[in-house]
Short mmCIF file of C-alpha atoms in Angstrom, two decimals:
data_model
loop_
_atom_site.label_atom_id
_atom_site.label_comp_id
_atom_site.label_asym_id
_atom_site.label_seq_id
_atom_site.Cartn_x
_atom_site.Cartn_y
_atom_site.Cartn_z
CA UNK A 1 11.71 61.22 84.12
CA UNK A 2 12.06 57.52 85.00
CA UNK A 3 9.27 57.88 87.56
CA UNK A 4 7.09 59.57 84.96
CA UNK A 5 7.80 56.82 82.44
CA UNK A 6 6.98 54.15 85.01
CA UNK A 7 3.67 55.87 85.81
CA UNK A 8 2.75 56.19 82.16
CA UNK A 9 3.70 52.57 81.54
CA UNK A 10 1.73 51.23 84.47
CA UNK A 11 -1.31 53.26 83.46
CA UNK A 12 -1.77 51.14 80.33
CA UNK A 13 -3.22 48.29 82.38
CA UNK A 14 -6.03 50.63 83.43
CA UNK A 15 -7.21 50.78 79.83
CA UNK A 16 -8.51 47.23 80.23
CA UNK A 17 -11.92 46.37 81.63
CA UNK A 18 -13.87 43.17 82.22
CA UNK A 19 -16.72 41.95 80.01
CA UNK A 20 -19.83 40.00 81.00
CA UNK A 21 -17.87 36.74 80.99
CA UNK A 22 -15.39 38.28 83.45
CA UNK A 23 -12.68 38.37 80.82
CA UNK A 24 -10.27 41.21 80.23
CA UNK A 25 -11.16 43.37 77.26
CA UNK A 26 -9.94 46.52 75.58
CA UNK A 27 -13.11 48.25 74.39
CA UNK A 28 -13.69 51.50 72.55
CA UNK A 29 -16.62 53.18 70.78
CA UNK A 30 -15.57 55.89 68.35
CA UNK A 31 -17.85 58.42 66.68
CA UNK A 32 -17.17 59.15 63.03
CA UNK A 33 -19.68 61.80 61.93
CA UNK A 34 -20.54 61.92 58.25
CA UNK A 35 -19.22 58.46 57.36
CA UNK A 36 -21.70 55.78 56.40
CA UNK A 37 -21.55 52.10 57.36
CA UNK A 38 -20.32 50.84 54.01
CA UNK A 39 -17.39 53.24 53.96
CA UNK A 40 -16.42 52.42 57.52
CA UNK A 41 -16.76 48.76 56.67
CA UNK A 42 -14.37 49.05 53.68
CA UNK A 43 -11.84 51.03 55.64
CA UNK A 44 -11.94 48.61 58.57
CA UNK A 45 -11.36 45.66 56.25
CA UNK A 46 -8.49 47.45 54.54
CA UNK A 47 -7.04 48.21 57.99
CA UNK A 48 -7.15 44.54 58.95
CA UNK A 49 -5.57 43.40 55.70
CA UNK A 50 -2.78 45.96 55.71
CA UNK A 51 -2.02 46.73 59.34
CA UNK A 52 -2.43 43.18 60.72
CA UNK A 53 -1.87 40.86 57.75
CA UNK A 54 -1.13 37.87 59.98
CA UNK A 55 -4.42 38.10 61.85
CA UNK A 56 -7.27 35.90 60.77
CA UNK A 57 -10.29 37.78 59.41
CA UNK A 58 -13.83 36.48 59.52
CA UNK A 59 -16.83 38.47 58.42
CA UNK A 60 -19.55 38.66 61.05
CA UNK A 61 -23.15 37.62 60.59
CA UNK A 62 -24.25 41.17 59.93
CA UNK A 63 -22.68 43.58 57.46
CA UNK A 64 -19.92 45.73 58.89
CA UNK A 65 -18.79 43.24 61.49
CA UNK A 66 -15.40 41.57 61.55
CA UNK A 67 -13.80 39.20 64.00
CA UNK A 68 -10.65 37.13 64.09
CA UNK A 69 -7.62 36.20 66.09
CA UNK A 70 -4.12 37.57 66.41
CA UNK A 71 -1.11 37.46 68.65
CA UNK A 72 1.78 39.60 69.77
CA UNK A 73 4.95 39.20 71.79
CA UNK A 74 5.35 40.39 75.35
CA UNK A 75 8.84 41.28 76.49
CA UNK A 76 10.72 42.26 79.59
CA UNK A 77 13.80 44.35 80.15
CA UNK A 78 15.13 47.49 78.58
CA UNK A 79 16.05 47.98 74.95
CA UNK A 80 19.56 46.66 75.40
CA UNK A 81 18.52 43.49 77.16
CA UNK A 82 15.08 42.86 75.77
CA UNK A 83 13.88 39.39 76.62
CA UNK A 84 10.95 37.74 74.88
CA UNK A 85 8.72 36.40 77.65
CA UNK A 86 6.02 34.88 75.50
CA UNK A 87 3.11 35.60 73.23
CA UNK A 88 -0.43 36.75 73.91
CA UNK A 89 -3.16 35.40 71.65
CA UNK A 90 -6.38 37.39 71.45
CA UNK A 91 -9.69 37.68 69.66
CA UNK A 92 -10.77 40.99 68.16
CA UNK A 93 -14.12 42.34 67.07
CA UNK A 94 -14.90 45.39 64.91
CA UNK A 95 -18.43 46.60 64.30
CA UNK A 96 -19.36 49.50 62.03
CA UNK A 97 -22.57 51.49 61.94
CA UNK A 98 -23.53 54.81 60.39
CA UNK A 99 -21.26 57.48 61.82
CA UNK A 100 -19.63 55.28 64.44
CA UNK A 101 -17.71 52.12 64.98
CA UNK A 102 -16.59 50.06 67.94
CA UNK A 103 -13.92 47.47 68.51
CA UNK A 104 -12.71 45.28 71.31
CA UNK A 105 -9.94 42.84 72.02
CA UNK A 106 -10.52 39.99 74.45
CA UNK A 107 -9.77 36.28 75.21
CA UNK A 108 -6.15 37.09 76.07
CA UNK A 109 -4.13 33.89 76.54
CA UNK A 110 -0.45 33.94 77.43
CA UNK A 111 1.96 31.26 76.18
CA UNK A 112 5.46 31.47 77.68
CA UNK A 113 8.49 31.27 75.41
CA UNK A 114 11.74 29.44 75.97
CA UNK A 115 15.06 29.81 74.20
CA UNK A 116 15.73 26.68 72.19
CA UNK A 117 19.12 25.12 71.40
CA UNK A 118 19.60 27.40 68.41
CA UNK A 119 18.92 30.59 70.36
CA UNK A 120 15.42 30.99 68.94
CA UNK A 121 12.59 32.07 71.21
CA UNK A 122 9.87 29.48 70.78
CA UNK A 123 6.49 28.83 72.49
CA UNK A 124 6.38 26.26 75.27
CA UNK A 125 3.93 23.78 73.86
CA UNK A 126 0.86 22.97 75.89
CA UNK A 127 1.12 25.88 78.30
CA UNK A 128 -1.69 28.34 77.64
CA UNK A 129 -2.58 30.69 80.48
CA UNK A 130 -5.71 32.88 80.32
CA UNK A 131 -4.75 36.29 81.68
CA UNK A 132 -7.72 36.26 84.10
CA UNK A 133 -6.21 33.35 86.02
CA UNK A 134 -2.57 34.10 85.31
CA UNK A 135 -1.69 35.02 88.88
CA UNK A 136 -2.21 31.38 89.90
CA UNK A 137 0.68 30.36 87.63
CA UNK A 138 2.81 33.48 87.26
CA UNK A 139 4.22 36.18 89.52
CA UNK A 140 1.87 39.11 90.03
CA UNK A 141 4.60 41.48 88.84
CA UNK A 142 4.87 39.51 85.60
CA UNK A 143 1.11 39.52 85.08
CA UNK A 144 0.93 43.27 85.71
CA UNK A 145 3.63 43.80 83.11
CA UNK A 146 1.77 41.68 80.56
CA UNK A 147 -1.49 43.54 81.25
CA UNK A 148 0.33 46.82 80.71
CA UNK A 149 1.63 45.56 77.39
CA UNK A 150 -1.85 44.33 76.41
CA UNK A 151 -3.21 47.79 77.21
CA UNK A 152 -0.49 49.38 75.11
CA UNK A 153 -1.16 46.96 72.27
CA UNK A 154 -4.92 47.61 72.43
CA UNK A 155 -4.33 51.35 72.29
CA UNK A 156 -1.97 50.96 69.32
CA UNK A 157 -4.57 48.75 67.59
CA UNK A 158 -7.19 51.45 68.10
CA UNK A 159 -4.87 54.27 67.01
CA UNK A 160 -4.03 52.45 63.79
CA UNK A 161 -7.69 51.68 63.12
CA UNK A 162 -8.52 55.34 63.67
CA UNK A 163 -5.77 56.33 61.23
CA UNK A 164 -7.17 54.05 58.54
CA UNK A 165 -10.73 55.19 59.22
CA UNK A 166 -9.81 58.88 59.19
CA UNK A 167 -7.48 58.86 56.22
CA UNK A 168 -9.14 57.77 53.02
CA UNK A 169 -5.64 58.20 51.59
CA UNK A 170 -4.73 55.02 53.43
CA UNK A 171 -7.04 53.14 51.10
CA UNK A 172 -5.55 51.74 47.91
CA UNK A 173 -5.46 54.23 45.06
CA UNK A 174 -5.60 53.56 41.43
CA UNK A 175 -2.18 54.72 40.42
CA UNK A 176 -1.88 55.91 36.83
CA UNK A 177 1.41 55.13 35.21
CA UNK A 178 3.21 58.33 34.25
CA UNK A 179 4.15 58.04 30.59
CA UNK A 180 6.26 60.64 28.84
CA UNK A 181 6.36 60.72 25.07
CA UNK A 182 9.82 61.37 23.78
CA UNK A 183 8.49 62.05 20.28
CA UNK A 184 6.84 65.34 21.14
CA UNK A 185 9.06 67.88 22.77
CA UNK B 1 40.06 39.12 78.55
CA UNK B 2 38.15 41.51 80.80
CA UNK B 3 38.84 44.40 78.42
CA UNK B 4 37.70 42.31 75.47
CA UNK B 5 34.50 41.45 77.31
CA UNK B 6 33.79 45.09 78.16
CA UNK B 7 34.49 46.12 74.57
CA UNK B 8 32.08 43.46 73.39
CA UNK B 9 29.36 44.72 75.72
CA UNK B 10 30.01 48.29 74.58
CA UNK B 11 29.77 47.23 70.96
CA UNK B 12 26.53 45.42 71.65
CA UNK B 13 25.11 48.49 73.42
CA UNK B 14 26.11 50.75 70.55
CA UNK B 15 24.54 48.41 68.05
CA UNK B 16 21.39 48.28 70.09
CA UNK B 17 21.20 52.08 70.37
CA UNK B 18 21.84 52.40 66.65
CA UNK B 19 19.04 49.93 65.97
CA UNK B 20 16.74 51.92 68.21
CA UNK B 21 17.61 55.13 66.40
CA UNK B 22 16.76 53.52 63.09
CA UNK B 23 13.50 52.17 64.47
CA UNK B 24 12.32 55.71 65.07
CA UNK B 25 12.31 56.49 61.36
CA UNK B 26 11.11 53.22 59.94
CA UNK B 27 7.96 51.39 60.82
CA UNK B 28 8.72 47.81 59.84
CA UNK B 29 7.90 45.04 62.27
CA UNK B 30 11.46 43.73 62.42
CA UNK B 31 12.26 42.23 65.79
CA UNK B 32 14.61 44.27 67.98
CA UNK B 33 18.13 43.17 68.72
CA UNK B 34 17.60 40.63 71.45
CA UNK B 35 20.14 39.73 74.11
CA UNK B 36 19.68 36.42 75.86
CA UNK B 37 21.70 34.04 77.96
CA UNK B 38 22.33 32.63 81.39
CA UNK B 39 24.75 32.18 84.23
CA UNK B 40 24.95 29.09 86.42
CA UNK B 41 26.76 27.95 89.53
CA UNK B 42 26.58 24.72 91.53
CA UNK B 43 27.71 22.65 94.48
CA UNK B 44 28.18 18.92 94.06
CA UNK B 45 28.73 16.24 96.67
CA UNK B 46 29.50 12.74 95.44
CA UNK B 47 28.68 10.44 98.36
CA UNK B 48 31.99 8.62 97.91
CA UNK B 49 33.87 11.82 98.67
CA UNK B 50 35.33 12.08 95.20
CA UNK B 51 33.93 12.56 91.72
CA UNK B 52 32.64 9.38 90.06
CA UNK B 53 29.86 10.06 87.57
CA UNK B 54 31.57 11.02 84.32
CA UNK B 55 28.79 12.74 82.37
CA UNK B 56 29.27 16.27 81.11
CA UNK B 57 29.50 19.37 83.32
CA UNK B 58 29.12 19.75 87.10
CA UNK B 59 32.42 17.92 87.40
CA UNK B 60 33.88 19.54 90.55
CA UNK B 61 33.26 17.65 93.78
CA UNK B 62 32.74 19.26 97.19
CA UNK B 63 33.20 22.68 95.72
CA UNK B 64 31.07 25.70 94.95
CA UNK B 65 31.92 25.94 91.28
CA UNK B 66 30.76 27.83 88.24
CA UNK B 67 29.21 26.63 85.01
CA UNK B 68 29.41 29.39 82.45
CA UNK B 69 28.18 32.77 81.42
CA UNK B 70 26.32 32.43 78.16
CA UNK B 71 25.59 35.51 76.03
CA UNK B 72 23.63 35.47 72.82
CA UNK B 73 22.61 38.19 70.39
CA UNK B 74 20.01 37.75 67.70
CA UNK B 75 18.35 39.96 65.17
CA UNK B 76 15.91 39.55 62.30
CA UNK B 77 15.50 42.01 59.47
CA UNK B 78 13.05 41.00 56.80
CA UNK B 79 13.76 37.40 55.87
CA UNK B 80 17.33 37.39 57.17
CA UNK B 81 18.41 36.68 60.72
CA UNK B 82 21.52 35.89 62.68
CA UNK B 83 22.35 34.35 66.04
CA UNK B 84 25.68 34.78 67.78
CA UNK B 85 26.07 33.07 71.15
CA UNK B 86 29.28 32.90 73.13
CA UNK B 87 30.11 31.45 76.51
CA UNK B 88 32.88 31.56 79.07
CA UNK B 89 33.58 29.16 81.94
CA UNK B 90 34.20 25.49 82.64
CA UNK B 91 30.88 24.43 81.10
CA UNK B 92 31.92 26.16 77.86
CA UNK B 93 35.37 24.58 77.96
CA UNK B 94 33.90 21.10 78.44
CA UNK B 95 31.48 21.58 75.57
CA UNK B 96 33.99 22.71 72.97
CA UNK B 97 37.01 20.57 72.23
CA UNK B 98 39.13 23.44 70.97
CA UNK B 99 40.74 25.31 73.86
CA UNK B 100 40.16 29.04 73.85
CA UNK B 101 37.09 28.91 71.63
CA UNK B 102 33.87 30.33 73.02
CA UNK B 103 31.23 30.07 70.34
CA UNK B 104 28.07 28.05 71.00
CA UNK B 105 26.01 29.27 68.05
CA UNK B 106 27.08 31.43 65.15
CA UNK B 107 24.88 31.21 62.12
CA UNK B 108 22.86 33.15 59.60
CA UNK B 109 19.45 32.16 58.37
CA UNK B 110 17.46 33.20 55.34
CA UNK B 111 13.77 32.40 54.92
CA UNK B 112 13.03 32.04 51.21
CA UNK B 113 9.38 31.65 52.13
CA UNK B 114 7.42 30.97 55.32
CA UNK B 115 7.95 27.25 54.60
CA UNK B 116 11.50 27.09 53.30
CA UNK B 117 14.68 28.39 54.92
CA UNK B 118 18.43 27.91 54.78
CA UNK B 119 20.87 28.13 57.68
CA UNK B 120 24.66 28.22 57.56
CA UNK B 121 27.26 28.35 60.30
CA UNK B 122 28.07 26.64 63.57
CA UNK B 123 24.96 25.45 65.36
CA UNK B 124 23.87 23.46 68.36
CA UNK B 125 23.33 19.91 67.24
CA UNK B 126 19.89 18.80 66.13
CA UNK B 127 20.55 15.41 67.81
CA UNK B 128 19.35 14.56 71.30
CA UNK B 129 17.08 15.74 74.11
CA UNK B 130 19.49 17.67 76.29
CA UNK B 131 21.50 20.76 75.44
CA UNK B 132 24.58 22.64 76.61
CA UNK B 133 22.77 25.69 77.99
CA UNK B 134 21.62 25.03 81.57
CA UNK B 135 18.38 26.90 80.87
CA UNK B 136 17.50 24.36 78.19
CA UNK B 137 17.63 21.33 80.49
CA UNK B 138 15.42 20.30 83.37
CA UNK B 139 18.12 18.25 85.10
CA UNK B 140 21.42 19.94 85.93
CA UNK B 141 23.61 16.88 85.46
CA UNK B 142 23.49 15.43 81.99
CA UNK B 143 22.71 12.06 80.48
CA UNK B 144 25.14 9.55 78.99
CA UNK B 145 23.34 9.91 75.67
CA UNK B 146 23.98 13.65 75.71
CA UNK B 147 27.59 13.32 76.83
CA UNK B 148 28.42 10.85 74.08
CA UNK B 149 26.44 12.51 71.30
CA UNK B 150 27.35 15.59 69.29
CA UNK B 151 27.16 19.04 70.90
CA UNK B 152 27.44 21.17 67.79
CA UNK B 153 27.47 20.67 64.05
CA UNK B 154 28.91 23.19 61.60
CA UNK B 155 27.38 23.13 58.16
CA UNK B 156 24.64 24.19 55.81
CA UNK B 157 21.09 22.98 56.28
CA UNK B 158 17.74 23.52 54.60
CA UNK B 159 14.38 23.21 56.30
CA UNK B 160 11.05 22.76 54.57
CA UNK B 161 7.71 22.70 56.35
CA UNK B 162 5.25 20.49 54.50
CA UNK B 163 2.50 21.49 56.93
CA UNK B 164 2.03 22.58 60.52
CA UNK B 165 2.57 18.94 61.48
CA UNK B 166 5.47 17.81 59.32
CA UNK B 167 8.79 19.40 58.40
CA UNK B 168 12.11 18.13 57.15
CA UNK B 169 15.62 19.42 57.67
CA UNK B 170 18.50 18.11 55.60
CA UNK B 171 22.03 19.37 55.46
CA UNK B 172 25.69 18.71 55.02
CA UNK B 173 28.03 19.22 57.94
CA UNK B 174 31.73 19.11 58.78
CA UNK B 175 33.32 15.67 58.95
CA UNK B 176 33.73 15.79 62.75
CA UNK B 177 31.32 16.94 65.47
CA UNK B 178 31.84 19.99 67.68
CA UNK B 179 34.51 21.68 65.55
CA UNK B 180 34.45 25.00 63.77
CA UNK B 181 36.62 23.78 60.94
CA UNK B 182 36.53 20.39 59.28
CA UNK B 183 39.44 17.99 59.68
CA UNK B 184 39.36 17.05 55.99
CA UNK B 185 36.04 17.76 54.34
CA UNK B 186 32.34 18.45 54.74
CA UNK B 187 31.09 14.90 54.66
CA UNK B 188 28.55 14.38 57.45
CA UNK B 189 24.99 14.18 56.24
CA UNK B 190 22.32 15.16 58.70
CA UNK B 191 18.55 15.11 58.59
CA UNK B 192 15.69 15.70 60.96
CA UNK B 193 12.08 14.79 60.36
CA UNK B 194 9.78 16.69 62.71
CA UNK B 195 6.30 15.33 63.30
CA UNK B 196 3.55 16.75 65.47
CA UNK B 197 1.04 13.88 65.73
CA UNK B 198 -1.28 15.76 68.06
CA UNK B 199 -1.26 19.19 69.65
CA UNK B 200 1.55 19.58 72.22
CA UNK B 201 3.35 16.40 71.13
CA UNK B 202 6.38 16.74 68.89
CA UNK B 203 8.74 14.01 67.75
CA UNK B 204 12.09 14.44 66.02
CA UNK B 205 13.62 11.58 64.03
CA UNK B 206 17.27 12.42 63.54
CA UNK B 207 20.22 10.97 61.69
CA UNK B 208 23.81 12.16 61.37
CA UNK B 209 26.14 10.00 59.33
CA UNK B 210 29.60 10.39 57.86
CA UNK B 211 32.73 8.32 57.24
CA UNK B 212 34.67 10.06 60.01
CA UNK B 213 32.00 11.03 62.52
CA UNK B 214 30.09 7.74 62.41
CA UNK B 215 26.34 7.25 62.34
CA UNK B 216 23.85 8.19 65.01
CA UNK B 217 20.13 7.54 64.78
CA UNK B 218 18.15 9.43 67.37
CA UNK B 219 14.55 9.83 68.45
CA UNK B 220 13.73 12.82 70.62
CA UNK B 221 10.17 13.49 71.63
CA UNK B 222 8.22 15.44 74.23
CA UNK B 223 4.52 15.48 75.00
CA UNK B 224 2.96 18.10 77.25
CA UNK B 225 0.07 15.86 78.22
CA UNK B 226 -1.55 18.35 80.59
CA UNK B 227 -0.50 21.84 81.62
CA UNK B 228 1.20 20.21 84.63
CA UNK B 229 2.56 16.94 83.23
CA UNK B 230 5.15 16.48 80.50
CA UNK B 231 6.75 13.31 79.26
CA UNK B 232 9.96 13.28 77.24
CA UNK B 233 11.85 10.45 75.61
CA UNK B 234 15.24 10.13 73.99
CA UNK B 235 16.53 6.99 72.31
CA UNK B 236 19.67 6.73 70.21
CA UNK B 237 22.16 4.32 68.75
CA UNK B 238 25.62 5.19 67.49
CA UNK B 239 28.22 3.24 65.59
CA UNK B 240 31.46 4.08 63.88
CA UNK B 241 33.70 1.89 61.80
CA UNK B 242 36.27 4.67 61.84
CA UNK B 243 36.78 4.31 65.61
CA UNK B 244 35.35 0.78 65.92
CA UNK B 245 33.01 1.61 68.78
CA UNK B 246 29.46 2.57 69.56
CA UNK B 247 26.68 2.89 72.10
CA UNK B 248 22.94 2.81 72.44
CA UNK B 249 20.50 3.96 75.08
CA UNK B 250 17.14 5.29 76.07
CA UNK B 251 16.08 7.93 78.59
CA UNK B 252 12.65 8.82 79.90
CA UNK B 253 11.85 12.28 81.31
CA UNK B 254 8.54 12.57 83.24
CA UNK B 255 7.99 16.00 84.81
CA UNK B 256 5.19 17.21 87.04
CA UNK B 257 4.48 20.80 88.10
CA UNK B 258 3.28 20.53 91.70
CA UNK B 259 2.84 24.27 92.18
CA UNK B 260 3.45 27.45 90.26
CA UNK B 261 7.04 27.54 91.47
CA UNK B 262 7.99 23.87 91.92
CA UNK B 263 8.28 21.18 89.25
CA UNK B 264 9.57 17.69 89.99
CA UNK B 265 11.21 15.58 87.32
CA UNK B 266 12.81 12.19 86.93
CA UNK B 267 15.34 11.08 84.35
CA UNK B 268 15.59 7.34 84.02
CA UNK B 269 18.30 6.34 81.59
CA UNK B 270 19.65 3.04 80.30
CA UNK B 271 22.93 3.29 78.39
CA UNK B 272 25.07 0.53 76.92
CA UNK B 273 28.61 0.72 75.54
CA UNK B 274 29.29 -1.56 72.62
CA UNK B 275 31.92 -4.24 72.99
CA UNK B 276 34.31 -2.63 70.55
CA UNK B 277 37.22 -4.44 68.99
CA UNK B 278 40.94 -4.62 69.39
CA UNK B 279 41.12 -1.84 66.81
CA UNK B 280 38.89 0.49 68.84
CA UNK B 281 40.40 3.92 69.28
CA UNK B 282 37.44 5.37 71.12
CA UNK B 283 35.31 4.30 74.06
CA UNK B 284 32.10 6.03 75.09
CA UNK B 285 32.02 7.97 78.36
CA UNK B 286 30.35 5.72 80.93
CA UNK B 287 30.51 1.99 81.47
CA UNK B 288 33.53 0.24 79.98
CA UNK B 289 32.98 -1.42 76.56
CA UNK B 290 30.41 -4.21 76.88
CA UNK B 291 28.84 -2.79 80.02
CA UNK B 292 25.66 -0.87 80.70
CA UNK B 293 24.46 1.63 83.25
CA UNK B 294 21.08 2.49 84.73
CA UNK B 295 21.06 6.10 85.87
CA UNK B 296 18.22 7.55 87.95
CA UNK B 297 18.09 11.28 88.54
CA UNK B 298 15.46 13.04 90.64
CA UNK B 299 15.42 16.78 90.16
CA UNK B 300 13.35 19.71 91.34
CA UNK B 301 13.11 23.06 89.57
CA UNK B 302 12.17 25.83 91.96
CA UNK B 303 11.54 29.01 90.01
CA UNK B 304 11.35 32.56 91.15
CA UNK B 305 11.33 34.93 88.22
CA UNK B 306 14.38 34.32 86.05
CA UNK B 307 16.13 32.33 88.80
CA UNK B 308 15.87 28.55 89.05
CA UNK B 309 17.12 26.61 92.04
CA UNK B 310 17.88 23.01 91.11
CA UNK B 311 18.38 20.40 93.85
CA UNK B 312 19.12 16.99 92.39
CA UNK B 313 19.92 13.48 93.58
CA UNK B 314 21.41 10.91 91.21
CA UNK B 315 22.18 7.20 91.44
CA UNK B 316 24.09 5.36 88.70
CA UNK B 317 24.48 1.59 88.71
CA UNK B 318 26.69 -0.43 86.34
CA UNK B 319 25.46 -3.92 85.43
CA UNK B 320 28.70 -5.71 86.38
CA UNK B 321 31.69 -4.76 88.47
CA UNK B 322 34.09 -5.47 85.59
CA UNK B 323 32.58 -2.68 83.49
CA UNK B 324 32.65 -0.09 86.24
CA UNK B 325 35.21 2.60 86.89
CA UNK B 326 33.41 3.85 90.02
CA UNK B 327 35.19 3.67 93.35
CA UNK B 328 33.78 3.95 96.87
CA UNK B 329 34.98 6.17 99.70
CA UNK B 330 37.83 3.73 100.40
CA UNK B 331 38.92 3.81 96.79
CA UNK B 332 37.75 0.25 96.14
CA UNK B 333 35.96 -0.58 92.89
CA UNK B 334 32.19 -0.49 93.13
CA UNK B 335 29.23 -0.91 90.80
CA UNK B 336 27.34 2.21 91.82
CA UNK B 337 27.83 5.89 92.40
CA UNK B 338 25.57 8.58 93.78
CA UNK B 339 25.69 12.32 94.12
CA UNK B 340 23.80 15.39 95.24
CA UNK B 341 23.88 18.62 93.28
CA UNK B 342 22.48 22.02 94.16
CA UNK B 343 22.61 24.41 91.23
CA UNK B 344 21.36 27.91 90.60
CA UNK B 345 20.65 29.07 87.07
CA UNK B 346 19.72 32.61 86.07
CA UNK B 347 18.29 32.96 82.58
CA UNK B 348 17.64 36.21 80.76
#
C-alpha cells in the first residue's frame, strides 16, 4: 500500500509540462458542451472569488480571460510531523470560449520558510527560487517533492474549477427569506 | 521523565490523528497541527585547554556534549492559534532560570483582523538578533548582546500592521525577564516598531523598560542584499537603576552563500560593560565593569537536507588586562581567549 501511495504521489510531477519559455506549467483544456462563453466566464469568476479568495484576479484583454497570482505551502513529512518547507508563488490563466475553457498555472517560484523565534513559519526574505533552476540551489529530492506537490495543487485547482463550471448550484442563489404568518393557522 | 516524554508524544499523535479525522469531514483551509523543532550536539576546544568565553550555551570544553531537544506544536483554526514549544537539555537549562522548567514558547494568538492581533503567554523575547533555538542562529556560539539580553518575556501584546512596510507591537510584560510568573507585578512595557524600507530589508526598533527589569533599547536589522549575501546588525544599550549596572554593544553579521550547501558568516561584536557603582548588584556576562571586548567569530554552515554542520572559530579580546577574567593554558590572566566549535544541528 505504501509502495502504491509512493507511486501515486510521484506521478503528480508528470502532470507538469514545459511551455515555450521553458517554464513548468500545469495546462488543461476542458470541453463543456452546451455552455456559452458568458456563462463559463461568470462561473470562472465566481470560482476565483470563492475558491481562491486570496488570489489576485485581473481580467484579461479579451472577454472571458482571467489571470492573477496565488501561492500555496509545500510541506514535508507525514501527518504527525508535517514540516512547512516553504511557499510556491504562481501565475494562473483561465480562458473561456463557447463550449470549452482552458487554464494553466506557471511561473512557479519557491521561497523557503524558516521557523522564527515565536515558532511561526515565515518566508526567508530575498530568497526566491524559480522551480526550473531549483536543482542548482536545492537537493534534487526536495525539488522532486515540490514538483509533485505543484502537480497535486494544479490538479486540485482544475478539479475545483470543473466543479464550479459543472454545478450552476455553486453560483450564488437569491435566497428568499421563509416567512411564516402566525395570524393565519 | 522518559515515561512523561512518551506519553506526551502519544498525546500529540492522538491529537494529530483526531485532527486528521476531522479534516476528512470539513473543508476549511485551517493549517494542520504542525510539529517542529531541533536537536543539537557539539564539540568545543578552547585553545587554553579550559573554558574561557562565557557567552551562553556550548559551555563544555573538550567534550562531545549535547545542546537540547526542542519540540514545538502549533495549530491555527480560524483566527485563533497556539504555539507550545518545550525543550530538554543543557541548552534549555541555561536559557531558563527556573530549574526543572522546559517551556520556550507557550502562547495563544487571536487575529481580530488581518492587521490586528493579540498574543498572550510566555514568548521568546522580541529583543535582539540571536535566539535560543540553534536553528534560528547562524553562529553556534552566541553573542554578548544575546547573553546579557532577555531570552523570554511573559505578557500580553498587541500587534497592528499599518501597511506591508510598517507595523507596531506594544505590550505589557512581567516585571522580570525569562520567568513564567512575575516577582511582584506586570510592569515591563515593551514595544517593537517594524519597518521594511525596501524589499528584503527589515529593521526592528525595540524597547523593553520596567522598574525592576531595567531599560533596553535595541536595533535589530537584516538585509538580504542578493540571494547569496545577507548583512545583519544588532545594536543595543541597557541600563538599570534597580541593579545599578548596564551594557552597550554592536554586532555585525555578514553572510555569504558560496555554494548551495556552504554559507560562510562572520560575527564581529563590540561589547562594553558599564562601570557600575558600589551599589551594583549585577554585572553583565563578559568583560568586568568598565571593560570592553571585541569578539570575532567565523562560522560555516554546511547543509545537507535538515542537517547543518557548523564549524566555527572564535577569538575574543578584552581591551585591558584588568577587565579580563580569561586565563591562558598556564592559568595566568590574559586579555584574549579563542576556541573552536564543531556543532551539528538537525531541524525539523
